[in-house]
Amino acid sequence: MATEAKRDYYEVLGVGKSASPDEIKKAYRKLAMQYHPDRNPGNVEAENKFKEATEAYEVLSNDQKRRMYDQFGHAGSSGQGFDPFAGFGGAGGDPFSTIFDAFFGQGARGGSRGGTRQGADLRADLVISFEEAIFGTEKELDYRRLESCGPCGGNGAEPGTEPTRCPKCQGSGEMRVRTFLNMVTVTTCDQCNGRGVIIPIPCKTCRGEGRVRETVKRKLTVPAGVDDGMRIRIGGAGDSGPSGGSAGDLYVNLRVQPHDFFVREDNNILLQLPINLVQAALGAQLNVPTVDGDEPLNVPAGTQDGTVFTLRGKGVPYIDSAGRNLGRRGDQMVVVKVRVPTKLNDEQRELFQKLGETMGMDHFEQKERGFWSKIFGS
């Protein structure tokens, strides 16, 4: 069954493509107030328009996402590996609640958000060698994260005591008030800070937080074929959530050390191979370094500077967006650099002079003089 095409985000908000951030914000606010579910109870069409406007605003109000959308359309804002609602409600959450809260207060869509909060995502940098990036490796990461407090079991109360229900919000963690627009706004309870419970005697270890920051070790598998600047996500390895909430994720940024003589270009590897004049003129059988070890290379007689030889399958493995090996590799490109000697001893100089005589240098000079005489008429 065919799916309905999405409307252009600018059209949804009723603004032009050159609209300023302030114009986009005002347009969204107007539509959000018009189609908010609290003002249109049971109206499915209004709810869909509210969601459509919210989705459009979430993309166009973010500079990076807006650039992606302008360049690639909806594919750029919802393509593989791109989550237009990342950071707005988390996985499985409601992407529209947080963005609407920015205008009308937390929970302005009505109803309790409920549940526990997710822990924060963390970032880490990992430096690997050129060869480790090509073939993959396993590393052990040391980093600090918030862990559930052991002595209190994460509830924040001193062992032997228990948290009590917040008397102000009756354990919901939220307070409801009506705005001047007669809309219900839900805000975090200021007495329990949204936890729904009060800690009469805080745990001495975590001071009532329920979490403590500790250094942890975690193994990381780096797939073959990764490149500098790529990022690996480890789900659930971030900070533990408060009050028993789920943990955030850990994002590991890869930094690949440069190699002494290999240079990566996409899935190919470049190598400059220096040879001398004799090898270039007479040819040579050489051993060329690759990431798999030395490989024989036949340099034919008369090879010129800049000649490129290709060693098939000696490059970088191809991987998909999930890091899975596709079973093929790029090539190694060997670029010949003919080295001209800068210092000659007497014997070498004499040999080069004799070589020059046998190659007809005088004949070349005569032809050269004839060339210039044609130009200048002398």
Short mmCIF file of N, CA and C in Angstrom, two decimals, residues 28-29 31-39 50 54 57 88 95-110 183-185:
data_model
loop_
_atom_site.label_atom_id
_atom_site.label_comp_id
_atom_site.label_asym_id
_atom_site.label_seq_id
_atom_site.Cartn_x
_atom_site.Cartn_y
_atom_site.Cartn_z
N TYR A 28 5.29 28.52 14.20
CA TYR A 28 4.98 27.28 14.91
C TYR A 28 4.11 27.55 16.14
N ARG A 29 4.43 28.60 16.87
CA ARG A 29 3.66 28.91 18.08
C ARG A 29 2.18 29.13 17.74
N LEU A 31 0.47 27.91 15.14
CA LEU A 31 -0.16 26.66 14.77
C LEU A 31 -0.34 25.74 15.97
N ALA A 32 0.66 25.72 16.86
CA ALA A 32 0.58 24.85 18.04
C ALA A 32 -0.59 25.25 18.93
N MET A 33 -0.80 26.56 19.09
CA MET A 33 -1.93 27.03 19.90
C MET A 33 -3.26 26.72 19.23
N GLN A 34 -3.27 26.78 17.89
CA GLN A 34 -4.52 26.54 17.15
C GLN A 34 -4.93 25.08 17.18
N TYR A 35 -3.96 24.17 17.05
CA TYR A 35 -4.28 22.76 16.88
C TYR A 35 -3.96 21.90 18.10
N HIS A 36 -3.61 22.53 19.22
CA HIS A 36 -3.26 21.76 20.41
C HIS A 36 -4.42 20.83 20.81
N PRO A 37 -4.11 19.54 21.15
CA PRO A 37 -5.17 18.58 21.50
C PRO A 37 -6.07 19.05 22.64
N ASP A 38 -5.52 19.81 23.60
CA ASP A 38 -6.35 20.28 24.70
C ASP A 38 -7.44 21.24 24.25
N ARG A 39 -7.17 21.94 23.14
CA ARG A 39 -8.15 22.89 22.63
C ARG A 39 -9.05 22.25 21.58
N PHE A 50 -1.21 19.26 14.49
CA PHE A 50 -0.33 19.67 15.57
C PHE A 50 1.00 18.91 15.50
N THR A 54 4.74 20.38 14.64
CA THR A 54 5.81 20.17 15.61
C THR A 54 7.01 19.51 14.96
N TYR A 57 8.78 22.11 12.80
CA TYR A 57 9.53 23.08 13.60
C TYR A 57 10.80 22.46 14.17
N PHE A 88 14.86 14.57 21.97
CA PHE A 88 13.53 15.09 22.25
C PHE A 88 12.61 13.95 22.65
N PRO A 95 8.11 12.49 20.78
CA PRO A 95 9.00 13.53 20.28
C PRO A 95 8.43 14.92 20.38
N PHE A 96 7.11 15.05 20.64
CA PHE A 96 6.50 16.36 20.61
C PHE A 96 6.40 17.01 21.97
N SER A 97 6.59 16.24 23.05
CA SER A 97 6.37 16.81 24.38
C SER A 97 7.42 17.85 24.74
N THR A 98 8.70 17.52 24.54
CA THR A 98 9.75 18.42 24.98
C THR A 98 9.77 19.71 24.19
N ILE A 99 9.59 19.60 22.86
CA ILE A 99 9.64 20.80 22.04
C ILE A 99 8.48 21.73 22.38
N PHE A 100 7.31 21.18 22.67
CA PHE A 100 6.18 22.03 23.04
C PHE A 100 6.39 22.62 24.42
N ASP A 101 7.05 21.87 25.31
CA ASP A 101 7.34 22.39 26.64
C ASP A 101 8.19 23.66 26.58
N ALA A 102 9.03 23.77 25.53
CA ALA A 102 9.89 24.93 25.42
C ALA A 102 9.08 26.22 25.30
N PHE A 103 7.83 26.11 24.80
CA PHE A 103 6.96 27.27 24.66
C PHE A 103 5.99 27.43 25.82
N PHE A 104 5.40 26.33 26.27
CA PHE A 104 4.27 26.42 27.18
C PHE A 104 4.50 25.76 28.53
N GLY A 105 5.75 25.34 28.81
CA GLY A 105 6.03 24.70 30.10
C GLY A 105 5.97 23.21 29.98
N GLN A 106 6.61 22.50 30.89
CA GLN A 106 6.71 21.06 30.82
C GLN A 106 5.32 20.42 30.89
N GLY A 107 5.13 19.45 30.00
CA GLY A 107 3.88 18.69 30.02
C GLY A 107 2.67 19.47 29.55
N ALA A 108 2.86 20.54 28.75
CA ALA A 108 1.74 21.38 28.35
C ALA A 108 0.75 20.65 27.45
N ARG A 109 1.12 19.48 26.96
CA ARG A 109 0.20 18.75 26.10
C ARG A 109 -0.88 18.08 26.92
N GLY A 110 -0.78 18.15 28.22
CA GLY A 110 -1.82 17.56 29.06
C GLY A 110 -1.45 16.17 29.48
N MET A 183 -5.39 26.62 29.24
CA MET A 183 -4.73 25.37 28.90
C MET A 183 -4.07 24.81 30.15
N VAL A 184 -4.11 23.50 30.26
CA VAL A 184 -3.49 22.84 31.41
C VAL A 184 -1.99 22.73 31.18
N THR A 185 -1.22 23.30 32.09
CA THR A 185 0.23 23.21 32.02
C THR A 185 0.73 22.35 33.16
#
